[in-house]
Coordinates of C-alpha atoms in Angstrom, one line a residue:
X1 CA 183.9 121.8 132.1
X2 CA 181.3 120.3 129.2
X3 CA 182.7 120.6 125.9
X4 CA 179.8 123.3 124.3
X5 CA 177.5 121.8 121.5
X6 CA 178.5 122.4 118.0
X7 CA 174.9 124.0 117.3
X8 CA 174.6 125.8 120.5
X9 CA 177.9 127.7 119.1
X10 CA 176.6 128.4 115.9
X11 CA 173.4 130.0 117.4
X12 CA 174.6 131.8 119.9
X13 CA 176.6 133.5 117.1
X14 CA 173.3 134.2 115.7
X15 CA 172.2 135.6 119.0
X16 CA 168.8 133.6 118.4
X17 CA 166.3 133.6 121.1
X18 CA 164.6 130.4 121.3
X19 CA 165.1 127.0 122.8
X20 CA 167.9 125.5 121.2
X21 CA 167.2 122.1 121.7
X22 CA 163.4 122.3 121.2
X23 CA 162.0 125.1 119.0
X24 CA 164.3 124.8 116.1
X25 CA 163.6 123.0 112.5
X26 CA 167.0 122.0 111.8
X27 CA 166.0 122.6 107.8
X28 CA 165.8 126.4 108.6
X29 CA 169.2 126.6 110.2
X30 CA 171.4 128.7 107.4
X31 CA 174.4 126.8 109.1
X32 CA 173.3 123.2 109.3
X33 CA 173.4 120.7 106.2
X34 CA 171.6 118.0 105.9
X35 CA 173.2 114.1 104.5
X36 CA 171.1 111.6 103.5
X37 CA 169.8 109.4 106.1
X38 CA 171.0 105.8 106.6
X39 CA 169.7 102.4 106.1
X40 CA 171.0 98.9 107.0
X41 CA 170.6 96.3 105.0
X42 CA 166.9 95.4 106.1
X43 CA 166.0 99.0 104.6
X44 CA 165.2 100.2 108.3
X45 CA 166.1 104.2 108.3
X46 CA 168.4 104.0 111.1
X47 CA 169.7 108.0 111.4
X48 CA 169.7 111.5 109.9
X49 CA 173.1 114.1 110.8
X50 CA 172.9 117.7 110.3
X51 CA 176.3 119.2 109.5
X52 CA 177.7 122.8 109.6
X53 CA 179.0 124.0 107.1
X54 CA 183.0 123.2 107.7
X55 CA 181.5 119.5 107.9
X56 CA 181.1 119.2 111.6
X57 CA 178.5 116.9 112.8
X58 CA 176.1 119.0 114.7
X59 CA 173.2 116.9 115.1
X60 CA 171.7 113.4 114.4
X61 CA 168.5 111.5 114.6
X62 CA 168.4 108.4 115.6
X63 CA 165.3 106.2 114.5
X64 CA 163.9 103.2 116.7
X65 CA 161.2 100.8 115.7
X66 CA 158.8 100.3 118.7
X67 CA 158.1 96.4 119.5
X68 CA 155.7 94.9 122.0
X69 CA 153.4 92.1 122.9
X70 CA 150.5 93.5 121.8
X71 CA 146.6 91.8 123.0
X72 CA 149.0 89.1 123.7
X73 CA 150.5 88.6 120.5
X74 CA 154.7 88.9 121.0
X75 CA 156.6 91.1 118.8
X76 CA 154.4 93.8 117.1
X77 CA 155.4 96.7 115.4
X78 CA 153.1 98.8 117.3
X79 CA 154.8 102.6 116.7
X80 CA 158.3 104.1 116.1
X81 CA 160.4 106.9 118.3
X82 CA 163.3 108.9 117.4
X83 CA 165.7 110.8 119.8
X84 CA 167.9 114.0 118.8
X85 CA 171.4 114.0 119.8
X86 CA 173.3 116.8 120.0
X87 CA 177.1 117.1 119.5
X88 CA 179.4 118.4 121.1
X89 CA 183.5 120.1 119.8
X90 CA 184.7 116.9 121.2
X91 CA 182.7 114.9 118.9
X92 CA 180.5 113.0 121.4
X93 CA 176.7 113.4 122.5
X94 CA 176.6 115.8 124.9
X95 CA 172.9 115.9 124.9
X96 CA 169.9 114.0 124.4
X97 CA 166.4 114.5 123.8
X98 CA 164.1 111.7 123.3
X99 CA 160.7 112.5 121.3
X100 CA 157.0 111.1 122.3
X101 CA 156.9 108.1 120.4
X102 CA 154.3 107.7 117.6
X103 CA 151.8 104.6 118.1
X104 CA 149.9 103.1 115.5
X105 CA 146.0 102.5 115.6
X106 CA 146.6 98.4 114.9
X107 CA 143.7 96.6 114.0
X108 CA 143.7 92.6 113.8
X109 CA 145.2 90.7 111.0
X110 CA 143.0 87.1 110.9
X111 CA 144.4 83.7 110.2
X112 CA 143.1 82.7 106.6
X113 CA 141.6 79.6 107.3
X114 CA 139.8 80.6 110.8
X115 CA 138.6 83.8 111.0
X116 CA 138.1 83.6 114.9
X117 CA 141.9 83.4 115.0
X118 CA 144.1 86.9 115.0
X119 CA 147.7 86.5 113.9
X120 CA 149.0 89.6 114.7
X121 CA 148.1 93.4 114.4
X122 CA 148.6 95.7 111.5
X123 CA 147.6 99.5 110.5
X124 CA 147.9 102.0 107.1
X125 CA 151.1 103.5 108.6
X126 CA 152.6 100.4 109.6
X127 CA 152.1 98.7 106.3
X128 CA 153.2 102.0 104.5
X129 CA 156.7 101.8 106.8
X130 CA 157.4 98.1 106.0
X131 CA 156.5 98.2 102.4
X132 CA 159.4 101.1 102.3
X133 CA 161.6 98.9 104.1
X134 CA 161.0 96.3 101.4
X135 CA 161.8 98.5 98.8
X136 CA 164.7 100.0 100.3
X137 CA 166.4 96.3 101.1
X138 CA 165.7 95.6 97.3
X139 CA 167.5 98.6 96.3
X140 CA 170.6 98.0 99.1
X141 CA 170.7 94.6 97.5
X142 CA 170.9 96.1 93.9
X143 CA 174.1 98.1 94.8
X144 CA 175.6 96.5 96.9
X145 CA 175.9 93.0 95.6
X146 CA 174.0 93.3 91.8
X147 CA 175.1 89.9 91.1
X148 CA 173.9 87.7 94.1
X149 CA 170.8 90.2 93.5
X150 CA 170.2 89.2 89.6
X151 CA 170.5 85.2 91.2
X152 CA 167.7 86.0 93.4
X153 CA 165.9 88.2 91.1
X154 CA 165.9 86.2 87.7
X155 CA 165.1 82.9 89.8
X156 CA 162.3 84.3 92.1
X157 CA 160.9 86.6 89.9
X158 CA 157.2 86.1 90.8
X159 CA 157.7 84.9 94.4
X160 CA 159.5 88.0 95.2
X161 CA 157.6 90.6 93.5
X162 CA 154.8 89.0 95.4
X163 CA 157.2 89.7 98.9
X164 CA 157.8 93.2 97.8
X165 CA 154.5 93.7 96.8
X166 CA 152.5 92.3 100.0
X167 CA 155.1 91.5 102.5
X168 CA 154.3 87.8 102.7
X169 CA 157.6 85.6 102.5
X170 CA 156.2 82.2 103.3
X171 CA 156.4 80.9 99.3
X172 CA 159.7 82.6 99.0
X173 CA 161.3 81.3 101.8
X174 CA 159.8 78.1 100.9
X175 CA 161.2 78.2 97.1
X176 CA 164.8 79.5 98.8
X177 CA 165.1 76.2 101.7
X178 CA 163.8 74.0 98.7
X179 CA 165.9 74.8 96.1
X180 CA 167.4 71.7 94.4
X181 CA 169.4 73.5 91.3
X182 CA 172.8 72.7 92.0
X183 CA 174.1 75.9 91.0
X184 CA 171.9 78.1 92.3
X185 CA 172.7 76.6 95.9
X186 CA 176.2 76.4 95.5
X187 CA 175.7 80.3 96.0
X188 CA 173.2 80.2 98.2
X189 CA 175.4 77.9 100.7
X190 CA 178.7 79.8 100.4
X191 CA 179.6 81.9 103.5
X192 CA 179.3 85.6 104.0
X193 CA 182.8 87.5 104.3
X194 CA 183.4 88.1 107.2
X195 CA 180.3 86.6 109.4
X196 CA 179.9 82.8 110.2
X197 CA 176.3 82.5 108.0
X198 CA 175.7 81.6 104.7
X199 CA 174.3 83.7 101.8
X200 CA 171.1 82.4 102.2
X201 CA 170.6 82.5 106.2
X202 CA 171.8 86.0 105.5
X203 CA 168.9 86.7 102.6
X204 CA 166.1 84.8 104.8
X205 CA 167.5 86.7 107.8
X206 CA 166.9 89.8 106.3
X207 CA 163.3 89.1 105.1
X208 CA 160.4 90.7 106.8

């Protein structure tokens, strides 16, 4: 027999008439708490949990970034998706239901020396999305590791404001592979704990 779901429990203690898994705003459940979503280290919102109130997960949002060869461009951002899982007393998913995803209205981003050449697709809501990533890595950075972040930060001052700013990493990525101060790369080479890259593959790897 299926383990019941922690919310379905909670509203049919409510006696609540509507769709359980469709109707409700989890923010107007007196029984469910929300935590603050997650981010990885690219600043990409990766999930949301409701709790009840002994601490329980009851539900979480999971976030997806939709990417497709677009007018025959390859790997463009063109819309995001989320899915609600519901869990069970057991602690697993017991169900699943996947939202319509959102699709942005891209318009063409031209090369800067040929007009008659597109580079790739962008819209508002795209750029609005990234530029919150950006933002978000910057602030994972700042807590996480404040003194590889003050390295960066006090030797790319201008270069990276311009990343955060526009998105464009070209100069900064250049500045980071050309970097000839002997201390500055002594970070920059040393491994990662724990993975097999260096703090630098790990930094450019992370870059929009």
């Amino acid at each position: 027999m299926a383990t019941k779901l922690v919310i379905q429990e909670h509203l049919d203690r409510f006696k609540t008439s509507a769709n359980t898994l469709v109707d409700i705003p989890f923010n107007n459940l007196p029984f469910l708490t929300a935590k603050e979503p997650v981010f990885n280290m690219k600043g990409e919102r990766i999930s949301k949990s409701y709790y009840n109130l002994k601490g329980r997960e009851a539900v979480k949002i999971v976030y997806k970034k939709l990417i497709e060869t677009y007018k025959g461009i390859d790997s463009v951002f063109v819309g995001v998706v989320k899915e609600i899982q519901f869990i069970d007393w057991a602690g697993e998913v017991g169900y699943i239901k996947k939202k319509q995803p959102y699709y942005f209205t891209l318009q063409p981003i031209f090369d800067t020396t040929d007009t008659s050449i597109i580079v790739g697709y962008s819209s508002p809501k795209q750029r609005q999305i990234l530029k919150a990533e950006r933002y978000n890595a910057d602030d994972y950075l700042q807590a996480q590791n404040p003194t590889l972040y003050s390295l960066i930060y006090n030797n790319y001052t201008a270069l990276y404001e311009t990343y955060l700013r526009s998105g464009n990493k070209t100069a900064l990525v250049d500045a980071l592979n050309n970097e000839t101060n002997v201390d500055i790369n002594a970070v920059l080479n040393g491994n990662v704990y724990g993975l097999n890259i260096t703090i630098k593959e790990l930094i450019l790897m992370n870059l929009q």
